[in-house]
């Protein structure tokens, strides 16, 4: 019957399906099928406890070789982190994204491959010590896989300029104000005589930040697929968050301890440096404040930011163009080498240490937590989102003891969570964004189920879906 329909030219519906960040915050991956093409929007890594991490090695829910295009909203790991795996498993289509996202994704994917190789070696050593005679432990993908994936990056998207992705699928990238190069993606789809539009929010930025532009006004769309990270709460104003941060630093230094800030390397680090530098100039922080940015990725991300001044607020761009560095002050040290990172451990007080990963799932921050979490005089300041199951979330939720590198460490340091620095829109901004689109169909993704449910209760005049993994909808 199906073949007969095809013979008579029966039109197929446009299909929208969901393969990650479904009732969860990480692993973003959505698919549109239209005019005989398959287009993925993002292909991110699941991040969290082991259980979530295991999802990464599971089948995608579609054949990677059948994907024609990937449109990448931005370079955060939970949006681009499964791209090397997609390529390793047979994808040979084209990846389209903005110029800054392409540069940042390269950095993020290589770093992820490196961490996975390290993790695999660590688990292999543990297995060897035990009696395990099981399968060799392989990383999800290697640095070579990440390098191979770069060959698939094709056309470069420019904000607000439509791209004919394929016949019947036109994409427009719109500034999402979340991190450098981040975009919402507006798809105009034609299937026979049928036309529809879908707007993918990507991650929407917070408004009024010092570095990036605010998210652009979204176009009208029949359907939206939107993030709901902070769909259940309002952020404190940025100004009071900055004050809270200065107070946390001053207080900790008085006690004689260090301040550890687990931070996402992309943009968050630069924003904090900007505020610290301002705090020193305004006398809110002492001139001798020592700051270590212990993240090779943050160092490279700062360089990439300086290559894309058009993405920055005009005042900041002008400062940089005139040769001033708005992120610099005398006590700032960037540490790239391992030995330099280890040397930070000998500093007993009076330092701000910024290191990734923001959710403490890996990276150098775990070493600094190992040295400072057990100290009553030190503090840990969380400035970004922490997904369920991550070390950051355990600490934020009040764990009395955590395990780092096999050591049980009592949590004695003072813990701060300052959400006003968030790179994500809050509930009010998300609701306003959705309303501006006028969408009749709203698909909620990239949020915890409880958060989504609370957000959905505020949506009116639209049909709301909270897709399950691999659920398919006809548009
Ligand atoms: Zn993001």
Tab-separated table of N, CA and C in Angstrom, residues 25-26 45-53 262 264 357-362 366 369 382 384-399 401-404 448:
chain	number	residue	atom	x	y	z
A	25	UNK	N	18.896	17.442	30.689
A	25	UNK	CA	19.526	18.693	30.248
A	25	UNK	C	20.637	18.479	29.218
A	26	UNK	N	21.218	17.296	29.181
A	26	UNK	CA	22.378	17.128	28.299
A	26	UNK	C	22.074	16.169	27.141
A	45	UNK	N	26.808	15.507	23.814
A	45	UNK	CA	27.170	14.443	24.748
A	45	UNK	C	26.260	14.480	25.980
A	46	UNK	N	25.897	13.297	26.459
A	46	UNK	CA	25.221	13.231	27.768
A	46	UNK	C	26.284	13.426	28.831
A	47	UNK	N	25.990	14.237	29.833
A	47	UNK	CA	26.941	14.460	30.922
A	47	UNK	C	26.225	14.284	32.244
A	48	UNK	N	26.878	13.604	33.163
A	48	UNK	CA	26.270	13.379	34.463
A	48	UNK	C	26.969	12.194	35.089
A	49	UNK	N	26.257	11.391	35.841
A	49	UNK	CA	26.851	10.200	36.450
A	49	UNK	C	27.153	9.162	35.379
A	50	UNK	N	27.710	8.027	35.817
A	50	UNK	CA	28.055	6.943	34.904
A	50	UNK	C	26.874	6.513	34.039
A	51	UNK	N	25.685	6.490	34.669
A	51	UNK	CA	24.488	6.001	33.977
A	51	UNK	C	24.204	6.839	32.725
A	52	UNK	N	24.291	8.169	32.901
A	52	UNK	CA	24.073	9.064	31.760
A	52	UNK	C	25.199	8.914	30.744
A	53	UNK	N	26.431	8.813	31.264
A	53	UNK	CA	27.584	8.692	30.372
A	53	UNK	C	27.450	7.444	29.493
A	262	UNK	N	34.527	26.448	39.812
A	262	UNK	CA	34.431	25.520	38.679
A	262	UNK	C	33.718	26.267	37.550
A	264	UNK	N	32.754	26.838	33.268
A	264	UNK	CA	32.758	26.488	31.860
A	264	UNK	C	33.785	27.372	31.173
A	357	UNK	N	36.091	21.113	34.674
A	357	UNK	CA	34.838	21.397	34.004
A	357	UNK	C	33.855	22.059	34.973
A	358	UNK	N	32.939	22.863	34.417
A	358	UNK	CA	31.988	23.586	35.237
A	358	UNK	C	31.141	22.688	36.131
A	359	UNK	N	30.816	21.497	35.616
A	359	UNK	CA	29.983	20.586	36.409
A	359	UNK	C	30.860	19.590	37.189
A	360	UNK	N	32.185	19.839	37.158
A	360	UNK	CA	33.169	19.018	37.881
A	360	UNK	C	33.144	17.557	37.438
A	361	UNK	N	32.739	17.314	36.190
A	361	UNK	CA	32.678	15.947	35.676
A	361	UNK	C	34.059	15.451	35.284
A	362	UNK	N	35.028	16.334	35.202
A	362	UNK	CA	36.390	15.951	34.830
A	362	UNK	C	37.233	17.209	34.856
A	366	UNK	N	38.918	19.165	39.558
A	366	UNK	CA	38.794	18.090	40.549
A	366	UNK	C	40.017	18.067	41.474
A	369	UNK	N	39.511	20.915	43.927
A	369	UNK	CA	38.486	20.552	44.916
A	369	UNK	C	39.103	19.600	45.939
A	382	UNK	N	29.886	28.204	42.739
A	382	UNK	CA	29.337	27.669	41.493
A	382	UNK	C	28.604	28.795	40.751
A	384	UNK	N	27.457	28.245	37.323
A	384	UNK	CA	26.774	27.737	36.136
A	384	UNK	C	25.841	26.606	36.501
A	385	UNK	N	25.183	26.069	35.496
A	385	UNK	CA	24.224	24.998	35.729
A	385	UNK	C	24.950	23.695	36.053
A	386	UNK	N	24.396	22.910	36.975
A	386	UNK	CA	24.971	21.605	37.297
A	386	UNK	C	23.887	20.541	37.154
A	387	UNK	N	24.094	19.632	36.207
A	387	UNK	CA	23.085	18.598	35.939
A	387	UNK	C	23.059	17.567	37.060
A	388	UNK	N	21.915	16.915	37.222
A	388	UNK	CA	21.753	15.841	38.205
A	388	UNK	C	22.838	14.796	37.977
A	389	UNK	N	23.388	14.271	39.055
A	389	UNK	CA	24.354	13.177	38.935
A	389	UNK	C	25.793	13.658	38.836
A	390	UNK	N	26.003	14.970	38.627
A	390	UNK	CA	27.380	15.459	38.517
A	390	UNK	C	27.926	15.781	39.905
A	391	UNK	N	29.265	15.800	40.011
A	391	UNK	CA	29.900	16.112	41.289
A	391	UNK	C	29.468	17.505	41.767
A	392	UNK	N	29.382	18.450	40.817
A	392	UNK	CA	28.966	19.810	41.186
A	392	UNK	C	27.590	19.783	41.845
A	393	UNK	N	26.681	19.021	41.265
A	393	UNK	CA	25.314	18.978	41.799
A	393	UNK	C	25.289	18.356	43.194
A	394	UNK	N	26.102	17.311	43.404
A	394	UNK	CA	26.163	16.688	44.743
A	394	UNK	C	26.580	17.726	45.783
A	395	UNK	N	27.599	18.503	45.431
A	395	UNK	CA	28.115	19.496	46.396
A	395	UNK	C	27.060	20.587	46.623
A	396	UNK	N	26.461	21.073	45.521
A	396	UNK	CA	25.441	22.131	45.631
A	396	UNK	C	24.270	21.643	46.488
A	397	UNK	N	23.897	20.375	46.307
A	397	UNK	CA	22.763	19.823	47.051
A	397	UNK	C	23.104	19.488	48.502
A	398	UNK	N	24.350	19.781	48.909
A	398	UNK	CA	24.674	19.684	50.336
A	398	UNK	C	25.330	18.389	50.780
A	399	UNK	N	25.980	17.670	49.840
A	399	UNK	CA	26.666	16.431	50.235
A	399	UNK	C	27.674	16.744	51.352
A	401	UNK	N	30.056	14.607	52.189
A	401	UNK	CA	31.314	13.959	51.805
A	401	UNK	C	31.232	13.584	50.326
A	402	UNK	N	32.321	13.753	49.585
A	402	UNK	CA	32.328	13.340	48.176
A	402	UNK	C	33.596	12.546	47.895
A	403	UNK	N	33.545	11.773	46.825
A	403	UNK	CA	34.697	10.960	46.462
A	403	UNK	C	35.372	11.569	45.232
A	404	UNK	N	36.660	11.889	45.398
A	404	UNK	CA	37.418	12.430	44.263
A	404	UNK	C	38.705	11.620	44.116
A	448	UNK	N	15.141	19.462	33.167
A	448	UNK	CA	14.719	18.317	33.976
A	448	UNK	C	13.200	18.252	33.953
